[in-house]
PDB file of C-alpha atoms in Angstrom:
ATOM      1  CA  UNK O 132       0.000   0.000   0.000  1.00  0.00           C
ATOM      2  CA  UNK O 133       1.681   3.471  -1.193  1.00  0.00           C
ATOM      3  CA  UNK O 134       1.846   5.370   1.615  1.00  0.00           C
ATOM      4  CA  UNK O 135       2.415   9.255   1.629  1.00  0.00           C
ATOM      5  CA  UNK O 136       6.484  10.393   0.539  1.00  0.00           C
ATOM      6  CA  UNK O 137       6.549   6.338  -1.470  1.00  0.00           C
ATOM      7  CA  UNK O 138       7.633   6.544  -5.054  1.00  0.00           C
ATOM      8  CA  UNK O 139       7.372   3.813  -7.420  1.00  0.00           C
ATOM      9  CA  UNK O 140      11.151   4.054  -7.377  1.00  0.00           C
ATOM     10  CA  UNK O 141      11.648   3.388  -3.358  1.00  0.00           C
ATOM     11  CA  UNK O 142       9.007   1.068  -3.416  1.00  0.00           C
ATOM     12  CA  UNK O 143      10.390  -1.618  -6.317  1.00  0.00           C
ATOM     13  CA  UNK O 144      13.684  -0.802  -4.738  1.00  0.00           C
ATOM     14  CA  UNK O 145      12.656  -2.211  -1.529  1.00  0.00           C
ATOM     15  CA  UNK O 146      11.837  -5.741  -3.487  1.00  0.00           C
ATOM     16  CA  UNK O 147      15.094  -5.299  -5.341  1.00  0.00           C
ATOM     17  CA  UNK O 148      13.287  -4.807  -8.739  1.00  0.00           C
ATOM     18  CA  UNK O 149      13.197  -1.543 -11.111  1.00  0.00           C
ATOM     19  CA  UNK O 150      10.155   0.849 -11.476  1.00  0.00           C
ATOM     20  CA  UNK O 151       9.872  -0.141 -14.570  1.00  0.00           C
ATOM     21  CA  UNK O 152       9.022  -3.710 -13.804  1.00  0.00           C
ATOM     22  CA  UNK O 153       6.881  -2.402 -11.401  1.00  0.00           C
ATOM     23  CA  UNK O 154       5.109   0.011 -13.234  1.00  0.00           C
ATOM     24  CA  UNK O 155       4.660  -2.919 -16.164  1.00  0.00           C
ATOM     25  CA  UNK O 156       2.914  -5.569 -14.111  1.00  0.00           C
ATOM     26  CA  UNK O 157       0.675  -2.972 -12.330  1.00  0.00           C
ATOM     27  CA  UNK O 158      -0.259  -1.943 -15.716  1.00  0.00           C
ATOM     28  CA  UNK O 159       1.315   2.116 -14.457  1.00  0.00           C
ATOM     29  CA  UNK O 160       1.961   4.633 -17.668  1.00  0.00           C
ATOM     30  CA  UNK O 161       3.062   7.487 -15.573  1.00  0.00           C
ATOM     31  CA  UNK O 162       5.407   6.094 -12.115  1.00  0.00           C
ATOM     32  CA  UNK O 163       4.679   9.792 -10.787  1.00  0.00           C
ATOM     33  CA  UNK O 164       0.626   9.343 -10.791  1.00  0.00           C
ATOM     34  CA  UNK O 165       1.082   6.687  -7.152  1.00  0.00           C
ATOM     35  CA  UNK O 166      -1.213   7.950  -4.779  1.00  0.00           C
ATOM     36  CA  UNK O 167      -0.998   7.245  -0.867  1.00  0.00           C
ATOM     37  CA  UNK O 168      -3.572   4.581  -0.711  1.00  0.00           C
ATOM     38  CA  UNK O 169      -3.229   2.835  -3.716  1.00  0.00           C
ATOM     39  CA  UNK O 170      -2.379  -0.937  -3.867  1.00  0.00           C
ATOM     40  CA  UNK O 171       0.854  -1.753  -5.702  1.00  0.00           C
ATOM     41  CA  UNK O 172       1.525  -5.778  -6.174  1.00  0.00           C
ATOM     42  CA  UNK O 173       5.154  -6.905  -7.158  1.00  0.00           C
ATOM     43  CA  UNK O 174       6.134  -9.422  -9.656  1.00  0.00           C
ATOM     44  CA  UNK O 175       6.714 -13.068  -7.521  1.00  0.00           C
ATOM     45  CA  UNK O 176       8.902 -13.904 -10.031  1.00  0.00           C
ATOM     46  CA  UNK O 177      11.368 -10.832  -8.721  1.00  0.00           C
ATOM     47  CA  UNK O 178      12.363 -10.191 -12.272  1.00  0.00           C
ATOM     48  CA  UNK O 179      15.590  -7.820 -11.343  1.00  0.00           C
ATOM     49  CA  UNK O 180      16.132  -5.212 -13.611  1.00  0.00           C
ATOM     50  CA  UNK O 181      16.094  -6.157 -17.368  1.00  0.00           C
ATOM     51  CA  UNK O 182      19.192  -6.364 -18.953  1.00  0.00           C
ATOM     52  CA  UNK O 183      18.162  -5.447 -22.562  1.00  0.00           C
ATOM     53  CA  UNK O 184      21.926  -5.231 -23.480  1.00  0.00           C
ATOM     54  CA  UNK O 185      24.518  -8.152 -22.977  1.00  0.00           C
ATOM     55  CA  UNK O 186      26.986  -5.537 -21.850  1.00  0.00           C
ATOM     56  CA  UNK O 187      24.674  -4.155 -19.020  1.00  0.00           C
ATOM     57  CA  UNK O 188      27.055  -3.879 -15.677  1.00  0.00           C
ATOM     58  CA  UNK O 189      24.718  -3.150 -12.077  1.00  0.00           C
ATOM     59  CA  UNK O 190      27.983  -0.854 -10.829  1.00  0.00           C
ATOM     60  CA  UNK O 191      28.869   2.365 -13.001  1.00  0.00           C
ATOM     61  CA  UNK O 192      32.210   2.141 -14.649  1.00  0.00           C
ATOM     62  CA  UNK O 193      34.296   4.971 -13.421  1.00  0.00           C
ATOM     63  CA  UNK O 194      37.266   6.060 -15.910  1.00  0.00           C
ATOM     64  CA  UNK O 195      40.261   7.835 -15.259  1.00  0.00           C
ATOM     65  CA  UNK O 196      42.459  10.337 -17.450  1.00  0.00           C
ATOM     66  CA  UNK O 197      40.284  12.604 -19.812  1.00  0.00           C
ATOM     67  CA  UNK O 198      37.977  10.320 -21.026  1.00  0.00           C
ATOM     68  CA  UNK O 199      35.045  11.445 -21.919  1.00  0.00           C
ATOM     69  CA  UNK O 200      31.736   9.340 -20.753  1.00  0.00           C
ATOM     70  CA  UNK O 201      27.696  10.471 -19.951  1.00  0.00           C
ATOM     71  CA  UNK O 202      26.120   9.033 -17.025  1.00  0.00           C
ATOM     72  CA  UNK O 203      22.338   8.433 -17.611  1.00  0.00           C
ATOM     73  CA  UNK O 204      20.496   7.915 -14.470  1.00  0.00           C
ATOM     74  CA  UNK O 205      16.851   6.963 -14.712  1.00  0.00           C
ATOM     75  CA  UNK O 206      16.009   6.979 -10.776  1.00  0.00           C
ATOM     76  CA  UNK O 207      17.215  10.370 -10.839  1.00  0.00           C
ATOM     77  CA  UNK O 208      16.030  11.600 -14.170  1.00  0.00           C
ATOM     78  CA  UNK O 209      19.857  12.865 -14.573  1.00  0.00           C
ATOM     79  CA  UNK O 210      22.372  12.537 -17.108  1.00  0.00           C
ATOM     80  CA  UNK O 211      25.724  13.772 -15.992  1.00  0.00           C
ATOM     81  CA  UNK O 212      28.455  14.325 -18.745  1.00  0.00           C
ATOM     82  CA  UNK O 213      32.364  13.349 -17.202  1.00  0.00           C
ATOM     83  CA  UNK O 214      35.684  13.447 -18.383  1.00  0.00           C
ATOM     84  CA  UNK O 215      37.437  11.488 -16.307  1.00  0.00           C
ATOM     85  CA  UNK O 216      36.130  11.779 -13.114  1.00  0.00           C
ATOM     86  CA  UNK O 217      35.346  15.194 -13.073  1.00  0.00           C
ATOM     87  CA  UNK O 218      31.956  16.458 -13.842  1.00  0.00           C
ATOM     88  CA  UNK O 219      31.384  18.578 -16.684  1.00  0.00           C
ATOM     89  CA  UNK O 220      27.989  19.032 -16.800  1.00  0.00           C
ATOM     90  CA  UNK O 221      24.889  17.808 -15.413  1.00  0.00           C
ATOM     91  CA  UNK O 222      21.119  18.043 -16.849  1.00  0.00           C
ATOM     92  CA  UNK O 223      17.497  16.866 -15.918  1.00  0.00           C
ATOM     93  CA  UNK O 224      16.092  14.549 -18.421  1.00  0.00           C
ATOM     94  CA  UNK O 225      13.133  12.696 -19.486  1.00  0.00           C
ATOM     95  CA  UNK O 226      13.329   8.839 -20.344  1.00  0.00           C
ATOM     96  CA  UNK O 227      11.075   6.141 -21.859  1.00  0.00           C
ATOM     97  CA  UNK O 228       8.031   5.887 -19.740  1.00  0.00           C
ATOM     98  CA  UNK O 229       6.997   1.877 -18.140  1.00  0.00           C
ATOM     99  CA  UNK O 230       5.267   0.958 -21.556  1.00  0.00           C
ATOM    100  CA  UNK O 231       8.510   1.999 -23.565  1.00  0.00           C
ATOM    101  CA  UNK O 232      11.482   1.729 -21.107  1.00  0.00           C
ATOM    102  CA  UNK O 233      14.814   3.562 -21.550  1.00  0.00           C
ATOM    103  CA  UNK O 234      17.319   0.404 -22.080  1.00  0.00           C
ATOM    104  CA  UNK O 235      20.103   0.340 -19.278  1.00  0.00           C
ATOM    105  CA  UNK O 236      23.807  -0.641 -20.127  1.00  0.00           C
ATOM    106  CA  UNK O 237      27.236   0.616 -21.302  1.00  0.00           C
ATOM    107  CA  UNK O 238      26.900   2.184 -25.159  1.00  0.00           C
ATOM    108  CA  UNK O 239      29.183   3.822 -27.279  1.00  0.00           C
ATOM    109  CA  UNK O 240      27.398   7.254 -29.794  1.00  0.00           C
ATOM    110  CA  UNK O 241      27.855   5.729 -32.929  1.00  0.00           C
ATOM    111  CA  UNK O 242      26.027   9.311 -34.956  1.00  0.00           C
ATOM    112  CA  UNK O 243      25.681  12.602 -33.995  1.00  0.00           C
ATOM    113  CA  UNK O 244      22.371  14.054 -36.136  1.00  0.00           C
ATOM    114  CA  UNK O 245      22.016  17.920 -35.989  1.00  0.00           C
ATOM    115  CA  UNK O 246      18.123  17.521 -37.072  1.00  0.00           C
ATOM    116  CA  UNK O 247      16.395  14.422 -37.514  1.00  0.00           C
ATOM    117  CA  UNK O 248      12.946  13.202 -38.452  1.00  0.00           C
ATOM    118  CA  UNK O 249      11.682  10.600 -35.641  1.00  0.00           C
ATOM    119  CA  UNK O 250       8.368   8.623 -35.707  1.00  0.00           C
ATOM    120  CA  UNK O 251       6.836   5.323 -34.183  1.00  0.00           C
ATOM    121  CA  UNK O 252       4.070   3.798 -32.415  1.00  0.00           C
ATOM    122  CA  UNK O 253       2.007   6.940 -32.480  1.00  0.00           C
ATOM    123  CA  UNK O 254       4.123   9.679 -32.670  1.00  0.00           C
ATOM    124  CA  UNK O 255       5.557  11.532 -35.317  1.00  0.00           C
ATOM    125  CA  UNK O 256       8.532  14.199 -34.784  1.00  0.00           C
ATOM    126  CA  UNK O 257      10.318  16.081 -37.351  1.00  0.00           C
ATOM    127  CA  UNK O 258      13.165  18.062 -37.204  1.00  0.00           C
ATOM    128  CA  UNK O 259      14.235  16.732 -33.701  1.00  0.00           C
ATOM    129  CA  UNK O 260      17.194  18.917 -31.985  1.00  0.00           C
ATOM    130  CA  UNK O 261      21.043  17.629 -31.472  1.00  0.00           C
ATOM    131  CA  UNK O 262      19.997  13.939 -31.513  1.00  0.00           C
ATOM    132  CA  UNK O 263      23.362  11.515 -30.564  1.00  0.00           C
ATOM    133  CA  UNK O 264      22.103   7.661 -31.162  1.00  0.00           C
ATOM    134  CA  UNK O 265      23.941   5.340 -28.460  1.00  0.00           C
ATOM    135  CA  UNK O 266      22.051   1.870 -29.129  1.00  0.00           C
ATOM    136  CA  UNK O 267      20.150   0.987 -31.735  1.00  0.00           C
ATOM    137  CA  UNK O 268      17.197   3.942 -32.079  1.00  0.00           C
ATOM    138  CA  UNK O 269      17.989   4.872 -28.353  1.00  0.00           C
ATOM    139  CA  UNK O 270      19.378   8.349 -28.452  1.00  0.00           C
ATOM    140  CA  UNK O 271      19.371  11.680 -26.369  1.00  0.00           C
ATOM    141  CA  UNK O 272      18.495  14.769 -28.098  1.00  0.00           C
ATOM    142  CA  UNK O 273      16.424  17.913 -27.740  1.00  0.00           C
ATOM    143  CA  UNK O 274      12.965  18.106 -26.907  1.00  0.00           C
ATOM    144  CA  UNK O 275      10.748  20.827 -28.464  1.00  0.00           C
ATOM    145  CA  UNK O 276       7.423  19.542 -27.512  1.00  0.00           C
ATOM    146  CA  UNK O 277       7.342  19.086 -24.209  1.00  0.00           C
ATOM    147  CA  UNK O 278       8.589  20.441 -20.491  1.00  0.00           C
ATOM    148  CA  UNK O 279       8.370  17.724 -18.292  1.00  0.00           C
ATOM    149  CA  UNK O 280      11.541  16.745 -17.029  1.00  0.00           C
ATOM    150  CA  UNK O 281      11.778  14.945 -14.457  1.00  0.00           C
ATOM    151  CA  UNK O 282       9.551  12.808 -15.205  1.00  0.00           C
ATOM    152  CA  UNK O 283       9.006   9.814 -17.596  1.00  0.00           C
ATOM    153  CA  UNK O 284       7.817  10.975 -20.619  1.00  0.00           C
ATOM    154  CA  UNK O 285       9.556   9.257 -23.919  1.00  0.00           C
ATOM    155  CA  UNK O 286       9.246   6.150 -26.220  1.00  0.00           C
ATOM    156  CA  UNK O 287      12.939   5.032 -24.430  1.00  0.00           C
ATOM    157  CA  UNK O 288      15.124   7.910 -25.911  1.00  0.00           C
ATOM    158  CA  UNK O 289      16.537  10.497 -23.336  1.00  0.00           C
ATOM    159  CA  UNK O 290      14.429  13.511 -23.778  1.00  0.00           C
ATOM    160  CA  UNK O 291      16.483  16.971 -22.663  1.00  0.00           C
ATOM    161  CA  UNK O 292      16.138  20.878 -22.832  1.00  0.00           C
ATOM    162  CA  UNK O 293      16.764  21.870 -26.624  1.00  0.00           C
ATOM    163  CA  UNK O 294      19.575  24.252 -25.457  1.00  0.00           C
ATOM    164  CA  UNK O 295      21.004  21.148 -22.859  1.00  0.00           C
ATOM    165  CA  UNK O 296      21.339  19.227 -25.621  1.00  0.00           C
ATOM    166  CA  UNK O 297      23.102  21.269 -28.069  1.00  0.00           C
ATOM    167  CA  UNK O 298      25.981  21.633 -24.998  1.00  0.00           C
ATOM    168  CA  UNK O 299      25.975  18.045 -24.909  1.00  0.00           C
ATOM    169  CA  UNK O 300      25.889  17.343 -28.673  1.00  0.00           C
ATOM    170  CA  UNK O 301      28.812  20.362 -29.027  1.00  0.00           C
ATOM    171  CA  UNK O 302      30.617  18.290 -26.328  1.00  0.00           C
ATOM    172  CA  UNK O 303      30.603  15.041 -27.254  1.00  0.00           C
ATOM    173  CA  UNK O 304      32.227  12.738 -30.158  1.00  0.00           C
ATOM    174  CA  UNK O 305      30.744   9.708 -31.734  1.00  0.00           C
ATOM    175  CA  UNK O 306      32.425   6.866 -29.494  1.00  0.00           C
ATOM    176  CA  UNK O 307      31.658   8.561 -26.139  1.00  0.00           C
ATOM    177  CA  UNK O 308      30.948   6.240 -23.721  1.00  0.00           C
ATOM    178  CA  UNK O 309      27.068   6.333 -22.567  1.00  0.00           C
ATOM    179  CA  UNK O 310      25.917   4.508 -19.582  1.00  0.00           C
ATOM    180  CA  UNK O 311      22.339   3.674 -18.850  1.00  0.00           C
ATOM    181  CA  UNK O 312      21.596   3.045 -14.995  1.00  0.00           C
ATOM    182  CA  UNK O 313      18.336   1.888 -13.402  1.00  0.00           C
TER     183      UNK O 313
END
């Protein structure tokens, strides 16, 4: 029973699963609508967080030197932007919402798209901001039509302030190191 301060964050942490699980086998399309009160049931199988890539690692990989690496944190909504150890720059996002999860792992960019057209299962988005692809059609670039973040909100891509994203984009180099963390 979600009781008043609970996320669906704390609360699938506390059964060692991910809100996204959670939020999937409660049937929840926004984690922040959880309302003190409301019944949440968790998965008896205790599915732990999905690895959708084979190179997923549960601990962040720190690097040294200069390197230059982007932290993605979808418990915090964050993604941090390193080099090295040393923090750059640091931004609120959006990521895929429970029906169309954000995938978690270690990525490289492999294309760095001033404007792009996007579409899929209902959505249509042309000329989409500073969009940097790190797996498959998983990518972070601007958002012009929405401010939400914070908060859930995309089909799995990291959604981020137009003008965030262009100091990213101007920042990074295809073969920057992206990692995706529950």
């Amino acid at each position: 029973t979600v009781k008043s301060g609970d996320t669906l964050s704390s609360i699938a942490g506390l059964y060692g699963q991910s809100w996204i699980d959670v939020a999937k086998y409660n049937k929840i399309n926004n984690p922040n609508e959880i309302y003190p009160g409301d019944k949440i049931k968790i998965d008896p199988s205790g599915q732990l967080y999905p690895k959708v890539d084979p190179n997923f690692y549960d601990a962040v990989t720190v690097f040294s030197g200069d390197t230059k690496n982007i932290l993605i944190d979808i418990s915090d909504q964050t993604l941090t932007a390193f080099e090295g150890q040393k923090e750059i720059y640091k931004f609120i996002i959006s990521s895929g919402v429970a029906e169309y999860p954000t995938v978690f792992g270690q990525f490289k960019i492999w294309v760095k798209l001033e404007s792009t057209e996007m579409s899929g299962d209902g959505y249509y988005k042309p000329g989409v901001p500073y969009t940097m692809y790190f797996y498959q059609g998983y990518g972070i670039h601007g958002t012009y039509w929405h401010d939400n973040f914070g908060t859930p909100m995309s089909h799995g891509c990291i959604n981020m302030r137009t003008n965030d994203a262009k100091k990213i984009f101007d920042w990074a180099e295809v073969g920057t190191i992206v990692q995706v963390v529950p």
